[in-house]
CSV table of C-alpha atoms and ligand atoms in Angstrom, one decimal:
chain,number,residue,atom,x,y,z
A,1021,UNK,CA,150.9,60.3,105.7
A,1022,UNK,CA,153.1,61.1,102.7
A,1023,UNK,CA,156.6,62.2,103.4
A,1024,UNK,CA,157.2,64.8,100.7
A,1025,UNK,CA,159.9,67.0,102.2
A,1026,UNK,CA,159.5,70.8,101.8
A,1027,UNK,CA,163.0,72.1,101.5
A,1028,UNK,CA,161.8,75.7,102.2
A,1029,UNK,CA,160.9,74.9,105.8
A,1030,UNK,CA,162.6,77.0,108.5
A,1031,UNK,CA,164.8,74.2,109.8
A,1032,UNK,CA,166.1,73.4,106.3
A,1033,UNK,CA,167.0,77.1,106.1
A,1034,UNK,CA,168.7,76.9,109.4
A,1035,UNK,CA,170.7,73.8,108.2
A,1036,UNK,CA,171.7,75.7,105.0
A,1037,UNK,CA,173.0,78.6,107.2
A,1038,UNK,CA,170.4,81.0,105.9
A,1039,UNK,CA,169.0,81.7,109.3
A,1040,UNK,CA,171.0,81.9,112.6
A,1041,UNK,CA,170.5,79.5,115.5
A,1042,UNK,CA,171.9,79.1,119.0
A,1043,UNK,CA,173.7,75.8,118.5
A,1044,UNK,CA,174.0,73.4,121.5
A,1045,UNK,CA,175.7,70.6,119.6
A,1046,UNK,CA,176.5,69.7,116.0
A,1047,UNK,CA,177.7,66.4,114.4
A,1048,UNK,CA,177.9,65.2,110.8
A,1049,UNK,CA,174.3,64.1,110.9
A,1050,UNK,CA,172.6,66.0,113.7
A,1051,UNK,CA,172.1,69.6,114.9
A,1052,UNK,CA,170.8,70.6,118.3
A,1053,UNK,CA,169.8,74.2,119.0
A,1054,UNK,CA,167.7,76.3,121.4
A,1055,UNK,CA,164.0,76.8,120.6
A,1056,UNK,CA,163.3,80.4,119.6
A,1057,UNK,CA,160.2,80.5,121.8
A,1058,UNK,CA,161.1,78.3,124.8
A,1059,UNK,CA,158.2,76.6,126.5
A,1060,UNK,CA,160.4,75.7,129.6
A,1061,UNK,CA,163.7,76.9,131.0
A,1062,UNK,CA,165.4,74.2,129.0
A,1063,UNK,CA,164.0,73.8,125.4
A,1064,UNK,CA,166.3,72.3,122.9
A,1065,UNK,CA,165.4,71.0,119.4
A,1066,UNK,CA,167.4,68.1,118.0
A,1067,UNK,CA,167.1,67.6,114.3
A,1068,UNK,CA,168.6,65.3,111.7
A,1069,UNK,CA,170.5,67.0,108.9
A,1070,UNK,CA,168.8,64.7,106.4
A,1071,UNK,CA,165.4,65.6,104.8
A,1072,UNK,CA,163.0,63.8,107.1
A,1073,UNK,CA,159.5,65.1,107.8
A,1074,UNK,CA,158.4,63.3,110.9
A,1075,UNK,CA,159.6,60.8,113.5
A,1076,UNK,CA,158.1,57.8,111.7
A,1077,UNK,CA,159.7,59.0,108.4
A,1078,UNK,CA,163.1,59.3,110.0
A,1079,UNK,CA,162.8,56.0,111.9
A,1080,UNK,CA,161.7,54.1,108.7
A,1081,UNK,CA,164.0,55.7,106.1
A,1082,UNK,CA,167.2,57.1,107.8
A,1083,UNK,CA,170.4,55.0,107.8
A,1084,UNK,CA,171.5,53.2,110.9
A,1085,UNK,CA,174.4,55.7,111.2
A,1086,UNK,CA,172.0,58.7,111.1
A,1087,UNK,CA,169.7,57.1,113.6
A,1088,UNK,CA,172.5,56.2,116.0
A,1089,UNK,CA,174.1,59.7,115.7
A,1090,UNK,CA,170.8,61.4,116.3
A,1091,UNK,CA,170.1,59.5,119.5
A,1092,UNK,CA,173.6,59.8,120.8
A,1093,UNK,CA,173.5,63.5,120.2
A,1094,UNK,CA,170.2,63.8,122.0
A,1095,UNK,CA,171.6,62.0,124.9
A,1096,UNK,CA,174.7,64.2,125.0
A,1097,UNK,CA,172.4,67.3,124.8
A,1098,UNK,CA,170.5,66.0,127.9
A,1099,UNK,CA,173.8,65.8,129.8
A,1100,UNK,CA,175.1,69.1,128.5
A,1101,UNK,CA,172.0,71.1,129.5
A,1102,UNK,CA,172.0,69.4,132.9
A,1103,UNK,CA,168.7,67.5,132.8
A,1104,UNK,CA,170.1,64.0,132.8
A,1105,UNK,CA,171.4,63.0,135.2
A,1106,UNK,CA,169.4,65.6,137.1
A,1107,UNK,CA,165.8,66.5,137.7
A,1108,UNK,CA,164.6,65.0,134.4
A,1109,UNK,CA,163.1,66.2,131.2
A,1110,UNK,CA,160.5,65.4,128.5
A,1111,UNK,CA,161.4,64.4,125.0
A,1112,UNK,CA,158.5,64.8,122.6
A,1113,UNK,CA,157.9,65.1,118.9
A,1114,UNK,CA,154.8,66.3,117.0
A,1115,UNK,CA,153.8,64.9,113.7
A,1116,UNK,CA,151.2,66.1,111.2
A,1117,UNK,CA,147.9,67.8,111.7
A,1118,UNK,CA,146.7,65.9,114.8
A,1119,UNK,CA,150.2,66.2,116.4
A,1120,UNK,CA,150.0,70.0,115.5
A,1121,UNK,CA,153.5,69.9,113.9
A,1122,UNK,CA,154.4,73.4,112.9
A,1123,UNK,CA,157.8,72.8,111.1
A,1124,UNK,CA,157.8,69.9,108.7
A,1125,UNK,CA,161.3,68.7,109.4
A,1126,UNK,CA,161.6,66.0,112.1
A,1127,UNK,CA,162.6,67.4,115.5
A,1128,UNK,CA,162.8,66.2,119.0
A,1129,UNK,CA,161.9,68.7,121.7
A,1130,UNK,CA,163.9,68.3,124.9
A,1131,UNK,CA,162.2,70.2,127.7
A,1132,UNK,CA,163.2,70.6,131.3
A,1133,UNK,CA,164.2,73.0,134.1
A,1134,UNK,CA,160.8,72.8,135.7
A,1135,UNK,CA,158.0,70.3,136.5
A,1136,UNK,CA,156.3,70.0,133.1
A,1137,UNK,CA,152.8,68.8,134.1
A,1138,UNK,CA,150.9,66.1,132.4
A,1139,UNK,CA,151.8,64.9,128.9
A,1140,UNK,CA,148.6,66.0,127.2
A,1141,UNK,CA,145.2,67.4,128.2
A,1142,UNK,CA,142.5,64.9,128.4
A,1143,UNK,CA,139.8,65.5,125.8
B,2514,5GP,P1,156.5,71.9,116.3
B,2514,5GP,O1,155.2,72.6,116.7
B,2514,5GP,O2,156.7,71.7,114.9
B,2514,5GP,O3,156.7,70.6,117.1
B,2514,5GP,O4,157.6,72.8,116.9
B,2514,5GP,C1,158.3,73.8,116.2
B,2514,5GP,C2,159.2,74.5,117.1
B,2514,5GP,O5,160.1,75.3,116.4
B,2514,5GP,C3,158.4,75.5,118.0
B,2514,5GP,O6,158.7,75.2,119.4
B,2514,5GP,C4,159.0,76.9,117.6
B,2514,5GP,O7,159.1,77.8,118.7
B,2514,5GP,C5,160.3,76.5,117.0
B,2514,5GP,N1,160.8,77.4,116.0
B,2514,5GP,C6,160.1,77.9,114.9
B,2514,5GP,N2,160.9,78.7,114.2
B,2514,5GP,C7,162.1,78.7,114.7
B,2514,5GP,C8,163.3,79.3,114.4
B,2514,5GP,O8,163.4,80.1,113.4
B,2514,5GP,N3,164.4,79.1,115.2
B,2514,5GP,C9,164.3,78.3,116.3
B,2514,5GP,N4,165.4,78.1,117.0
B,2514,5GP,N5,163.1,77.7,116.7
B,2514,5GP,C10,162.1,77.9,115.9
């Protein structure tokens, strides 16, 4: 998969302050905010501020500082929203067509607040 970043995507616009968001946490490299259409009582999106399209793009191309900051922020979000320690959560990321990724800026979904069911439907 090519990693051409489309800077008109909705999360790029959120990062530029063109669209409001309900921020949970922000650091130099990472932003966490509530999903606009929550799929569970807790549904937070954690995104790097850098122009990365997917998980594999971010993991391969981001700096160690960005990668550390992203994961530390995700951990802090889990604590802040009360899912860890707690009843648990699911952290998932979609990539590309088969992953049914809607927004082409890497994001980790943190879902919780109810039993979430199986990971995916079996084909
Ligand atoms: P994907 O399908 O790419 O993994 O997930 C994209 C997520 O972004 C969806 O859960 C969707 O509800 C969320 N989303 C799309 N547009 C906006 C927006 O403008 N603001 C926020 N907070 N979430 C959005």
